[in-house]
Coordinates of C-alpha atoms in Angstrom, one line a residue:
Chain H
M857 CA 148.8 119.2 92.6
K858 CA 152.4 118.3 92.2
T859 CA 154.4 119.4 95.2
Y860 CA 158.1 119.8 95.7
T861 CA 160.2 119.0 98.8
Y862 CA 163.9 119.2 99.5
T863 CA 166.3 117.4 101.7
E864 CA 169.3 119.7 101.2
K865 CA 170.0 123.4 100.7
K866 CA 173.0 124.7 98.7
D867 CA 174.0 127.9 97.1
T868 CA 173.5 128.2 93.3
R869 CA 177.1 129.5 93.0
S870 CA 178.3 126.1 94.1
G871 CA 176.3 124.6 91.3
F872 CA 178.3 126.9 88.9
G873 CA 181.5 125.8 90.6
A874 CA 180.6 122.1 90.1
G875 CA 179.6 122.6 86.5
L876 CA 182.8 124.5 85.8
A877 CA 184.8 121.7 87.4
E878 CA 183.1 119.2 85.2
L879 CA 183.7 121.3 82.1
G880 CA 187.3 121.4 83.1
R881 CA 187.4 117.6 82.8
T882 CA 185.3 117.3 79.7
N883 CA 186.0 120.3 77.4
P884 CA 189.6 121.2 76.8
N885 CA 188.6 124.6 75.3
V886 CA 187.0 125.9 78.4
V887 CA 189.1 128.4 80.2
A888 CA 188.2 130.5 83.3
L889 CA 189.0 134.0 84.4
C890 CA 188.4 135.6 87.8
A891 CA 188.8 139.1 89.2
D892 CA 189.9 138.3 92.7
L893 CA 186.8 136.4 93.9
V894 CA 187.8 132.7 93.3
G895 CA 186.4 131.5 96.6
S896 CA 183.1 133.4 96.3
L897 CA 182.6 132.0 92.8
K898 CA 183.5 128.4 93.9
M899 CA 186.1 128.1 91.1
D900 CA 188.7 126.3 93.2
T901 CA 188.3 122.8 91.8
F902 CA 188.6 124.0 88.2
I903 CA 191.7 126.0 89.1
E904 CA 193.2 123.1 91.0
E905 CA 192.7 120.7 88.2
N906 CA 193.4 123.1 85.3
P907 CA 195.9 125.7 86.5
E908 CA 197.1 126.4 83.0
R909 CA 193.6 127.2 81.9
F910 CA 192.8 129.7 84.6
F911 CA 193.6 133.4 84.5
Q912 CA 193.6 135.4 87.7
V913 CA 193.1 138.9 86.5
G914 CA 193.1 140.7 89.8
I915 CA 190.7 143.5 90.6
A916 CA 190.3 144.6 87.1
E917 CA 187.0 143.6 85.6
A918 CA 187.2 145.7 82.4
N919 CA 190.5 144.0 81.6
M920 CA 189.0 140.6 82.3
M921 CA 186.2 141.1 79.8
G922 CA 188.6 142.2 77.1
I923 CA 191.0 139.3 77.8
A924 CA 188.0 136.9 77.7
A925 CA 187.0 138.3 74.3
G926 CA 190.6 137.9 73.1
L927 CA 190.8 134.3 74.3
T928 CA 187.9 133.3 72.1
I929 CA 190.2 134.1 69.1
G930 CA 192.1 130.9 69.1
G931 CA 189.0 128.8 69.9
K932 CA 188.8 129.1 73.7
I933 CA 185.5 129.2 75.6
P934 CA 186.1 131.7 78.4
F935 CA 184.0 131.7 81.6
T936 CA 184.5 135.0 83.6
G937 CA 183.7 135.0 87.2
T938 CA 182.9 137.9 89.5
F939 CA 179.9 139.4 91.4
A940 CA 176.9 140.3 89.2
N941 CA 177.4 144.0 89.8
F942 CA 181.0 143.9 88.6
S943 CA 180.0 141.5 85.8
T944 CA 177.6 143.9 84.2
G945 CA 177.2 147.6 85.1
R946 CA 180.9 148.1 85.9
V947 CA 181.9 146.7 82.5
Y948 CA 178.9 147.4 80.3
D949 CA 180.8 149.0 77.4
Q950 CA 183.5 146.3 77.4
I951 CA 180.8 143.7 77.2
R952 CA 178.9 145.7 74.6
Q953 CA 181.8 146.3 72.2
S954 CA 184.3 143.6 72.7
I955 CA 181.9 140.7 73.5
A956 CA 178.3 141.3 72.3
Y957 CA 178.8 143.4 69.2
S958 CA 181.9 141.4 68.3
G959 CA 179.9 138.2 68.7
K960 CA 182.4 136.5 71.0
N961 CA 181.8 133.2 72.7
V962 CA 182.2 134.5 76.3
K963 CA 180.3 133.2 79.2
I964 CA 179.8 135.9 81.8
C965 CA 179.1 134.1 85.0
A966 CA 177.8 136.3 87.8
S967 CA 177.4 135.4 91.4
H968 CA 175.9 137.3 94.4
A969 CA 173.1 138.7 92.2
G970 CA 170.2 140.5 93.8
L971 CA 169.2 141.3 97.4
T972 CA 170.2 137.9 98.7
L973 CA 173.9 138.9 98.7
G974 CA 172.8 140.3 102.0
E975 CA 174.8 142.3 104.5
D976 CA 177.3 143.9 102.1
G977 CA 174.4 146.2 101.1
A978 CA 173.3 148.1 98.0
T979 CA 176.8 148.8 96.5
H980 CA 177.0 145.1 95.8
Q981 CA 173.4 144.1 95.3
I982 CA 172.7 144.7 91.7
L983 CA 169.0 144.6 90.8
E984 CA 169.5 146.0 87.2
D985 CA 171.7 143.3 85.7
I986 CA 169.0 141.3 83.8
G987 CA 167.9 144.5 82.1
L988 CA 171.4 145.6 81.2
M989 CA 172.2 142.2 79.7
K990 CA 169.0 141.4 77.9
M991 CA 169.2 144.7 76.1
L992 CA 172.4 143.6 74.4
P993 CA 171.6 142.1 70.9
G994 CA 172.6 138.5 70.8
M995 CA 173.1 138.1 74.5
V996 CA 171.5 135.0 76.2
V997 CA 170.4 135.7 79.8
I998 CA 170.0 132.8 82.2
N999 CA 169.0 132.8 85.9
P1000 CA 168.7 129.3 87.2
C1001 CA 166.8 128.4 90.4
D1002 CA 168.8 125.9 92.4
Y1003 CA 172.1 124.1 92.7
N1004 CA 171.2 121.3 90.2
Q1005 CA 169.8 123.7 87.6
T1006 CA 172.8 126.0 87.9
K1007 CA 175.2 123.2 87.3
A1008 CA 173.1 122.0 84.4
A1009 CA 173.0 125.5 83.0
T1010 CA 176.8 125.9 83.3
L1011 CA 177.3 122.7 81.3
A1012 CA 174.7 123.8 78.7
I1013 CA 176.1 127.2 78.0
A1014 CA 179.5 125.8 77.0
E1015 CA 177.7 124.1 74.1
H1016 CA 176.0 127.3 73.0
N1017 CA 178.1 129.4 70.5
G1018 CA 177.7 133.0 71.5
P1019 CA 177.8 135.3 74.5
V1020 CA 175.8 134.3 77.6
Y1021 CA 175.1 136.0 80.9
L1022 CA 174.6 133.4 83.7
R1023 CA 173.3 134.8 86.9
F1024 CA 173.3 133.0 90.2
G1025 CA 173.4 133.8 93.9
R1026 CA 175.1 133.6 97.3
P1027 CA 172.7 132.0 99.8
S1028 CA 171.9 128.4 100.4
V1029 CA 168.5 127.6 98.9
P1030 CA 166.5 124.4 98.6
I1031 CA 167.5 121.9 95.9
F1032 CA 164.3 120.8 94.3
T1033 CA 165.1 120.1 90.6
S1034 CA 166.6 116.8 89.5
V1035 CA 170.3 116.1 89.5
D1036 CA 170.3 114.7 86.0
Q1037 CA 168.1 117.3 84.3
K1038 CA 168.6 118.3 80.7
F1039 CA 169.0 122.0 80.5
E1040 CA 167.6 123.5 77.3
I1041 CA 168.4 127.2 76.8
G1042 CA 165.2 129.1 76.1
K1043 CA 162.9 126.3 77.2
A1044 CA 160.7 127.0 80.3
V1045 CA 160.0 124.3 82.8
K1046 CA 156.4 123.8 83.9
M1047 CA 156.6 123.0 87.6
T1048 CA 152.9 122.6 88.5
E1049 CA 149.7 122.4 86.5
G1050 CA 147.0 125.0 87.4
N1051 CA 143.9 126.7 86.1
D1052 CA 143.4 129.9 88.1
V1053 CA 146.7 131.8 87.8
T1054 CA 150.1 131.5 86.1
I1055 CA 153.1 132.3 88.2
V1056 CA 156.2 132.8 86.1
A1057 CA 159.3 132.9 88.3
T1058 CA 163.1 133.0 87.8
G1059 CA 166.0 132.3 90.0
H1060 CA 165.5 132.2 93.8
L1061 CA 161.9 133.1 93.3
V1062 CA 161.0 129.7 91.7
W1063 CA 161.1 128.0 95.1
E1064 CA 159.0 130.9 96.6
A1065 CA 156.5 130.5 93.8
L1066 CA 156.2 126.7 94.6
E1067 CA 155.7 127.5 98.3
A1068 CA 153.1 130.1 97.3
S1069 CA 151.3 127.6 95.1
K1070 CA 151.0 125.1 98.0
A1071 CA 149.4 127.8 100.2
L1072 CA 147.1 128.9 97.4
F1073 CA 146.0 125.3 96.8
E1074 CA 145.0 125.0 100.4
E1075 CA 142.8 128.0 99.8
G1076 CA 141.3 126.4 96.7
I1077 CA 143.3 128.3 94.1
S1078 CA 145.2 126.3 91.6
A1079 CA 148.4 128.0 90.4
E1080 CA 150.5 127.0 87.4
V1081 CA 154.1 127.6 88.2
I1082 CA 156.5 128.1 85.4
N1083 CA 160.3 128.1 85.9
I1084 CA 161.7 130.6 83.4
H1085 CA 165.5 129.9 83.8
T1086 CA 166.1 131.7 80.4
I1087 CA 165.0 135.3 80.3
K1088 CA 166.4 135.7 76.8
P1089 CA 165.4 134.1 74.5
L1090 CA 162.1 133.9 76.3
D1091 CA 159.9 130.9 76.0
E1092 CA 156.9 132.8 74.7
E1093 CA 154.9 129.7 73.8
A1094 CA 155.0 128.4 77.4
I1095 CA 153.7 131.7 78.7
L1096 CA 151.0 132.1 76.1
N1097 CA 149.8 128.5 76.5
S1098 CA 149.5 128.9 80.2
V1099 CA 147.7 132.3 80.2
A1100 CA 145.3 131.0 77.6
K1101 CA 144.1 128.7 80.3
T1102 CA 144.5 130.9 83.5
R1103 CA 143.9 134.3 82.0
C1104 CA 146.1 136.1 84.5
I1105 CA 149.8 136.0 85.5
V1106 CA 152.2 136.9 88.2
T1107 CA 155.9 137.3 87.4
A1108 CA 158.4 136.9 90.2
E1109 CA 162.1 137.8 90.1
E1110 CA 164.9 139.1 92.4
H1111 CA 165.4 142.2 90.2
N1112 CA 163.9 145.7 89.6
Y1113 CA 160.6 145.5 87.8
L1114 CA 162.1 147.9 85.3
G1115 CA 164.1 145.9 82.8
G1116 CA 163.4 142.5 84.3
L1117 CA 161.6 139.3 83.5
G1118 CA 158.2 140.9 84.1
E1119 CA 158.7 143.5 81.4
S1120 CA 159.7 140.8 78.9
V1121 CA 156.6 138.9 79.8
S1122 CA 154.4 142.0 79.5
R1123 CA 155.7 142.6 75.9
V1124 CA 154.8 139.0 74.9
L1125 CA 151.3 139.4 76.4
A1126 CA 150.7 142.9 74.9
L1127 CA 151.6 141.6 71.4
N1128 CA 149.7 138.3 71.6
N1129 CA 147.1 138.2 74.3
P1130 CA 146.7 141.2 76.7
T1131 CA 146.4 139.7 80.1
P1132 CA 146.3 141.1 83.7
Q1133 CA 149.7 140.9 85.2
E1134 CA 151.2 141.6 88.6
F1135 CA 154.9 142.0 89.3
V1136 CA 156.8 140.6 92.2
A1137 CA 160.0 142.5 91.9
T1138 CA 161.8 145.4 93.5
N1139 CA 160.1 148.7 93.0
D1140 CA 162.7 150.9 91.3
T1141 CA 164.9 151.0 94.4
F1142 CA 168.3 150.1 95.7
G1143 CA 168.7 147.4 98.4
E1144 CA 170.3 147.7 101.8
S1145 CA 172.2 145.7 104.4
G1146 CA 170.4 142.8 106.2
T1147 CA 170.0 139.1 106.1
P1148 CA 168.8 137.6 102.8
A1149 CA 165.5 136.6 104.4
Q1150 CA 164.9 140.0 106.0
L1151 CA 165.6 141.7 102.7
M1152 CA 163.4 139.5 100.6
E1153 CA 160.6 140.1 103.2
K1154 CA 161.1 143.8 103.3
Y1155 CA 161.2 144.2 99.5
G1156 CA 158.4 141.9 98.9
L1157 CA 160.2 139.1 97.1
N1158 CA 159.0 135.9 98.9
S1159 CA 156.1 133.5 98.8
T1160 CA 153.9 135.8 100.9
A1161 CA 154.3 138.5 98.3
I1162 CA 153.5 136.1 95.5
I1163 CA 150.4 134.8 97.2
K1164 CA 149.1 138.4 97.6
K1165 CA 149.8 139.3 94.0
A1166 CA 148.2 136.1 92.8
K1167 CA 145.0 137.0 94.6
T1168 CA 145.1 140.5 93.3
V1169 CA 145.6 139.5 89.7
I1170 CA 142.8 136.8 89.9
G1171 CA 140.6 139.7 91.1
R1172 CA 141.5 141.6 87.9
K1173 CA 140.3 138.9 85.5
Chain K
M781 CA 209.0 140.0 49.5
P782 CA 208.4 143.6 48.4
N783 CA 211.3 146.0 48.4
T784 CA 211.1 149.3 50.2
Q785 CA 210.3 151.2 47.1
Q786 CA 207.2 149.0 46.6
L787 CA 206.1 149.6 50.1
K788 CA 206.6 153.4 49.6
D789 CA 204.5 153.2 46.5
L790 CA 201.8 151.3 48.3
T791 CA 201.8 153.8 51.1
I792 CA 201.1 156.6 48.6
Q793 CA 198.2 154.6 47.2
V794 CA 196.9 154.0 50.7
R795 CA 197.0 157.7 51.4
R796 CA 194.9 158.3 48.3
D797 CA 192.4 155.6 49.4
I798 CA 192.1 157.3 52.9
L799 CA 191.6 160.7 51.4
R800 CA 189.0 159.6 48.8
M801 CA 187.1 157.4 51.3
V802 CA 186.6 160.2 53.9
H803 CA 185.9 162.8 51.2
K804 CA 183.2 160.8 49.6
V805 CA 181.1 160.5 52.8
N806 CA 182.3 163.8 54.3
S807 CA 183.2 162.0 57.5
G808 CA 185.9 159.8 59.1
H809 CA 189.3 160.2 60.5
P810 CA 192.1 161.1 58.0
G811 CA 194.7 162.5 60.4
G812 CA 195.6 159.5 62.4
S813 CA 195.0 157.2 59.4
L814 CA 197.6 159.1 57.3
G815 CA 200.0 159.1 60.2
C816 CA 199.9 155.3 60.5
A817 CA 199.9 154.5 56.7
E818 CA 203.6 153.5 56.7
F819 CA 203.1 151.3 59.8
F820 CA 200.1 149.4 58.4
V821 CA 201.8 148.9 55.0
A822 CA 205.0 147.6 56.7
L823 CA 203.0 145.5 59.1
Y824 CA 200.8 143.7 56.6
N825 CA 203.4 143.4 53.8
E826 CA 206.6 142.7 55.7
I827 CA 206.4 142.3 59.4
M828 CA 203.5 139.9 60.1
D829 CA 203.5 136.2 59.1
R830 CA 200.0 135.8 57.7
N831 CA 198.1 132.9 56.3
E832 CA 196.2 133.0 53.0
G833 CA 192.6 133.9 53.4
F834 CA 190.9 134.8 56.7
N835 CA 190.1 132.6 59.6
M836 CA 188.8 134.1 62.8
D837 CA 190.8 131.9 65.1
G838 CA 194.1 132.8 63.3
I839 CA 195.9 129.6 64.2
E840 CA 199.6 129.5 63.2
E841 CA 199.8 133.1 62.0
D842 CA 200.5 136.5 63.5
L843 CA 197.4 138.6 64.4
F844 CA 196.8 142.3 64.5
F845 CA 194.3 144.2 66.7
L846 CA 193.5 147.9 66.1
S847 CA 192.4 149.5 69.4
N848 CA 192.0 153.0 68.1
G849 CA 189.3 152.0 65.7
H850 CA 188.6 155.4 64.3
I851 CA 191.6 155.1 62.0
S852 CA 189.6 152.6 60.1
P853 CA 190.3 154.2 56.7
V854 CA 194.0 153.1 56.8
Y855 CA 193.0 149.7 58.2
Y856 CA 190.4 149.1 55.5
S857 CA 192.7 150.2 52.7
V858 CA 195.6 148.0 53.8
L859 CA 193.4 145.0 54.5
A860 CA 191.8 145.4 51.0
R861 CA 195.2 145.8 49.3
S862 CA 196.5 142.8 51.3
G863 CA 193.8 140.6 49.7
Y864 CA 191.3 140.3 52.5
F865 CA 188.4 141.8 50.5
P866 CA 188.0 143.5 47.1
V867 CA 189.7 146.9 46.9
K868 CA 186.6 148.2 45.1
E869 CA 184.6 147.7 48.4
L870 CA 186.5 150.7 49.8
N871 CA 183.9 152.6 47.8
T872 CA 181.3 151.7 50.4
F873 CA 183.1 153.1 53.5
R874 CA 180.5 154.4 56.0
L875 CA 177.6 153.9 53.6
I876 CA 174.4 152.2 54.5
N877 CA 174.5 148.4 54.2
S878 CA 178.3 148.4 54.0
R879 CA 180.7 146.0 55.7
L880 CA 183.0 149.0 56.1
Q881 CA 181.4 150.6 59.2
G882 CA 182.7 153.9 60.6
H883 CA 184.6 151.9 63.1
P884 CA 185.8 148.3 62.5
T885 CA 183.5 145.5 63.4
T886 CA 183.2 141.8 63.1
H887 CA 179.4 142.2 63.0
E888 CA 179.2 142.6 59.2
G889 CA 181.7 139.8 58.6
L890 CA 184.5 141.8 57.0
P891 CA 187.5 139.5 56.5
G892 CA 190.5 140.7 58.4
I893 CA 188.7 142.1 61.4
R894 CA 188.7 140.1 64.6
I895 CA 187.2 142.5 67.1
A896 CA 185.1 145.6 67.1
S897 CA 186.9 148.7 68.2
G898 CA 186.0 152.4 68.5
S899 CA 185.1 152.8 72.1
L900 CA 188.7 153.4 73.2
G901 CA 190.9 151.6 75.6
Q902 CA 189.8 148.0 75.0
G903 CA 192.2 146.7 72.5
M904 CA 195.1 146.0 74.8
S905 CA 193.0 143.6 76.8
V906 CA 191.8 141.8 73.7
A907 CA 195.3 141.5 72.3
I908 CA 196.5 140.0 75.6
G909 CA 193.7 137.5 75.6
A910 CA 194.6 136.5 72.0
A911 CA 198.2 136.2 73.0
Q912 CA 197.4 133.9 75.9
A913 CA 195.2 131.8 73.6
K914 CA 198.3 131.4 71.4
K915 CA 200.3 130.2 74.3
L916 CA 197.6 127.7 75.3
N917 CA 197.6 126.5 71.7
N918 CA 201.4 126.2 71.6
D919 CA 201.3 128.6 68.7
S920 CA 204.6 130.5 68.6
H921 CA 203.2 133.3 66.4
L922 CA 202.9 136.9 67.7
I923 CA 200.1 139.3 68.5
Y924 CA 200.5 142.9 67.3
S925 CA 198.3 145.8 68.4
L926 CA 198.0 149.5 67.8
H927 CA 196.8 152.1 70.2
G928 CA 196.5 155.9 70.1
D929 CA 198.5 157.9 72.5
G930 CA 195.5 159.8 73.6
E931 CA 193.8 156.5 74.1
L932 CA 196.2 155.8 77.0
Q933 CA 194.0 158.1 79.0
E934 CA 191.5 155.3 79.3
G935 CA 192.2 153.4 82.5
Q936 CA 191.6 150.0 81.2
N937 CA 194.9 150.2 79.3
W938 CA 196.7 150.4 82.6
E939 CA 194.9 147.4 84.0
A940 CA 196.0 145.6 80.9
I941 CA 199.6 146.9 80.9
M942 CA 199.9 145.8 84.6
Y943 CA 198.5 142.4 83.8
A944 CA 200.7 141.7 80.7
S945 CA 203.9 142.1 82.5
A946 CA 202.7 140.3 85.7
K947 CA 201.6 137.3 83.5
K948 CA 204.7 137.5 81.3
V949 CA 202.7 137.9 78.1
D950 CA 205.9 138.1 76.0
N951 CA 204.3 137.2 72.6
L952 CA 202.7 140.6 72.3
I953 CA 204.0 143.7 70.6
A954 CA 201.8 146.6 71.4
T955 CA 202.5 149.8 69.4
V956 CA 201.5 153.2 70.6
D957 CA 201.0 155.8 67.9
L958 CA 202.7 158.8 69.4
N959 CA 201.5 161.7 67.4
G960 CA 200.9 163.9 70.4
K961 CA 197.4 164.9 69.3
Q962 CA 193.8 164.0 70.0
I963 CA 190.4 165.5 69.1
D964 CA 190.5 168.5 71.4
G965 CA 194.2 169.4 70.8
A966 CA 197.7 168.3 71.8
T967 CA 197.7 165.5 74.3
D968 CA 199.9 167.6 76.5
D969 CA 197.1 170.2 76.7
V970 CA 194.2 167.9 77.0
L971 CA 195.6 165.6 79.6
A972 CA 199.4 165.4 79.7
M973 CA 200.6 161.9 80.2
G974 CA 204.2 162.7 81.0
N975 CA 206.9 160.2 80.0
I976 CA 205.1 157.3 78.3
K977 CA 208.3 155.4 77.9
A978 CA 209.1 155.6 81.6
K979 CA 205.5 154.6 82.4
F980 CA 205.7 151.4 80.3
E981 CA 209.2 150.6 81.8
A982 CA 207.9 151.2 85.3
F983 CA 205.2 148.5 84.5
D984 CA 208.1 146.2 83.5
W985 CA 207.6 146.2 79.7
T986 CA 210.4 146.2 77.1
V987 CA 210.2 149.5 75.2
V988 CA 211.4 150.0 71.6
E989 CA 211.3 153.5 70.2
I990 CA 210.8 154.3 66.5
K991 CA 211.6 158.0 66.2
E992 CA 210.9 158.2 62.5
G993 CA 207.5 156.5 62.5
N994 CA 206.7 157.6 59.0
D995 CA 209.8 156.1 57.5
I996 CA 209.4 152.6 56.2
D997 CA 213.0 151.6 56.8
A998 CA 212.9 152.9 60.3
I999 CA 209.7 151.0 61.0
L1000 CA 211.1 147.8 59.6
K1001 CA 214.2 148.1 61.7
G1002 CA 212.4 149.0 64.8
M1003 CA 209.8 146.3 64.5
A1004 CA 212.5 143.7 63.8
E1005 CA 214.1 144.8 67.0
A1006 CA 210.8 144.6 68.8
K1007 CA 210.3 141.1 67.5
S1008 CA 213.8 140.1 68.6
K1009 CA 212.8 141.0 72.2
T1010 CA 209.7 138.8 72.3
G1011 CA 209.8 135.5 74.1
Q1012 CA 212.0 136.9 76.9
G1013 CA 209.4 137.1 79.7
K1014 CA 208.2 140.6 79.1
P1015 CA 205.6 142.2 76.8
V1016 CA 207.1 144.6 74.2
C1017 CA 205.9 148.1 73.6
V1018 CA 206.8 150.1 70.5
L1019 CA 206.6 153.8 70.7
L1020 CA 206.0 154.9 67.2
E1021 CA 206.5 158.7 66.7
T1022 CA 204.3 159.7 63.8
M1023 CA 203.0 162.9 62.2
M1024 CA 199.2 163.1 62.1
G1025 CA 198.1 163.9 58.6
N1026 CA 201.4 162.8 57.1
G1027 CA 201.9 163.2 53.4
V1028 CA 199.4 166.1 53.0
D1029 CA 201.0 169.4 53.8
F1030 CA 197.9 171.2 55.1
M1031 CA 196.9 168.3 57.3
M1032 CA 200.3 168.1 59.1
H1033 CA 201.3 170.0 62.3
T1034 CA 197.7 170.3 63.5
H1035 CA 195.1 168.2 65.2
A1036 CA 192.4 169.8 63.0
W1037 CA 192.2 166.8 60.7
H1038 CA 191.7 164.2 63.4
G1039 CA 188.1 163.7 62.4
K1040 CA 187.3 166.0 59.5
A1041 CA 187.1 165.2 55.8
P1042 CA 188.6 167.4 53.1
N1043 CA 186.3 169.3 50.7
D1044 CA 186.6 169.0 46.9
E1045 CA 189.4 171.6 46.6
Q1046 CA 191.3 170.2 49.5
L1047 CA 191.0 166.7 48.2
A1048 CA 192.4 167.8 44.8
S1049 CA 195.3 169.4 46.5
A1050 CA 195.9 166.4 48.8
L1051 CA 195.8 163.9 45.9
S1052 CA 198.1 166.1 43.7
Q1053 CA 200.7 165.7 46.5
N1054 CA 200.3 161.9 46.3
P1055 CA 200.1 160.8 42.6
E1056 CA 198.5 157.5 41.9
T1057 CA 200.9 154.6 42.1
L1058 CA 199.0 151.3 42.0
G1059 CA 195.6 152.4 40.8
D1060 CA 192.7 153.9 42.6
Y1061 CA 189.7 151.8 43.6

C-alpha cells in the first residue's frame, strides 16, 4: 500500500497566502480585498508587493462582496479574504445576488473553516459553509488538504472564469502532497489503492484518512483513499469507479453532515449505484472552544473515527 | 445631441412603456419607475458618455448601476430606446423565458445590465468596485448609480458610504431617489431617516441637490454640477427629489402604486394623459 509521510507541517491558509503572492507577480488582473484580517489570511506579501491592487475594506464583509463584484466589471479578478463564517453565512445574499446570480468572477477565499479554528469557539467555527456555497448555482466549491494543495488551488482558481469558494484552515497540518502538483478543478486525486472500502475525504480529513488507511492495512483491510478537493463540481466518476470495486464508502469532512460532501456523494450513489455509506462529519451541532485536536477528537473527525466508520460500513456490505 | 424637447417627448413615451408593461402582466413597480423616468432619459441620452453596443467590462465609457432593481420597467424602457436591445422586447417583461426578468439580471444576458439587483442595498458597493476598477485601469470615465431612499435603511449602504469617502472614490456619482415613499407608506412613517443630506455630508461626501427631480432641465443642470465635483477626492451624492407616479394624476401623491399595476380602465386614463410621441412598442 502506498503510504504518505511528512517532514513539515504548515497551515493551509499560508498556502493560500503563497499562492496569492505568486498571482500578484504573474497575473496583473488579480486584486485582493480583506475585511480586517490580513494577518490571519496571510495576505501580507501580496499587499506589500501590490499595494495598489489591495483593498482593505474594514470590518464590513457585505460591502466587500459587493465591491468585489463591481471590480470584475473592468476585468479584475478579485480574491476576497476573511474567515469562512464571515465569507458565507454573514453575506449569503450579497454572494447570491451580486456574485453568483450575476455570474461574477469573484474568488471567495475563506480561512479558519471548521472546528480547527479552535479556541474562539462556535461563533467563529462555521460547519455549514460548504452546504451554503454548494447550493448556489454556478459556484465552484474547493477544500484543499494541505499547504501545497492550497497553494496550487489558489493558482488554479484564477484561471477559472466564474465564482469560486475556496475553503482552508488555521492549524498547522502535515504537508504530504507534492510541491509541483497540477491542480485540476473537479478532478479527484486517488491517494491509495484498495479493495475493501473507499474513503472519500476533503480538507484536513484527507491526512486523517491516510492515517486511518495505514492502521486498517495493519488489520488486513485495504482502503482506497480519495482526496476530493473539489466538492462542486464533484468527480462522480472517481467515486463510482472506486465503489464498483469496494462496494462501500466512508465520507470524511470537517463540516456538518447536513449539506456537506457526504450528502453530495450520497446523491451520486443513490442515482447510479446505491452503496452503504458512513459519514465522518459533525452531527448537526455547533462547535465549542478547545484545541483543534481536542475538538476533532470530541466531535469524531479524526483517523480513529474514520477507522471505526470504515469497519462499520464494511459490515453493512 | 437631443434638445430638451426631444428628451421630454422620450420621457412621455417611456411612461407609456412603463404603464403598458406592468399592465400586461398585472405586476411590477410603476410608481418609482414613473418618478425616475426623466432621470433615466437624461442619463442615457445626455449625461453619460457611452460606447456603441454593449461590453460587460465597459472600458472607456461611463457606467450605470441600478441598485433599486424593482424599478426595472423604466430601466428596460430606456435601455431599449437607447439601442441596447429591440424595443419590441419590452413586450416580454416578466413573462416566462424572457430576458426582462421582474428585477434586472445579467443571468439572461440582456445587454445593458451589468449586475443583478432587487435584493436591496447592494448596488452602492458594486458601483464602488466598478469605480475602483476604472481607477486601476486608468480609465477616467465615471460610475453612476441610483438608489431608492427607502433602500438606505439597508445597512450595507452605510458600510459602502463610509468606505467610498475613506478611500476617496471620487469617480462615483450616486443618486438617491428621494420620493419619500416605500411599500408600506411614507419613509418617515416606516423608518424615518432624518436628514439624509446631513448624513452623507457627515460621511464626507459632496452632496448636490436636485429639487425638481422630474424636470429635465433641472436634472441636466444638477448632474452637470455633480460631474464638475468629481475628481476632487470625494464621492458625490445627488439627492434627486422626485414624485412617485409622476405624469399620471391618480398615481401621484400616494405610495399605493409602488408595486401595483393599473387595470384596463386605469391604463386607458393613464395613457390618455401621456399621448404617444415616438411610437409604442
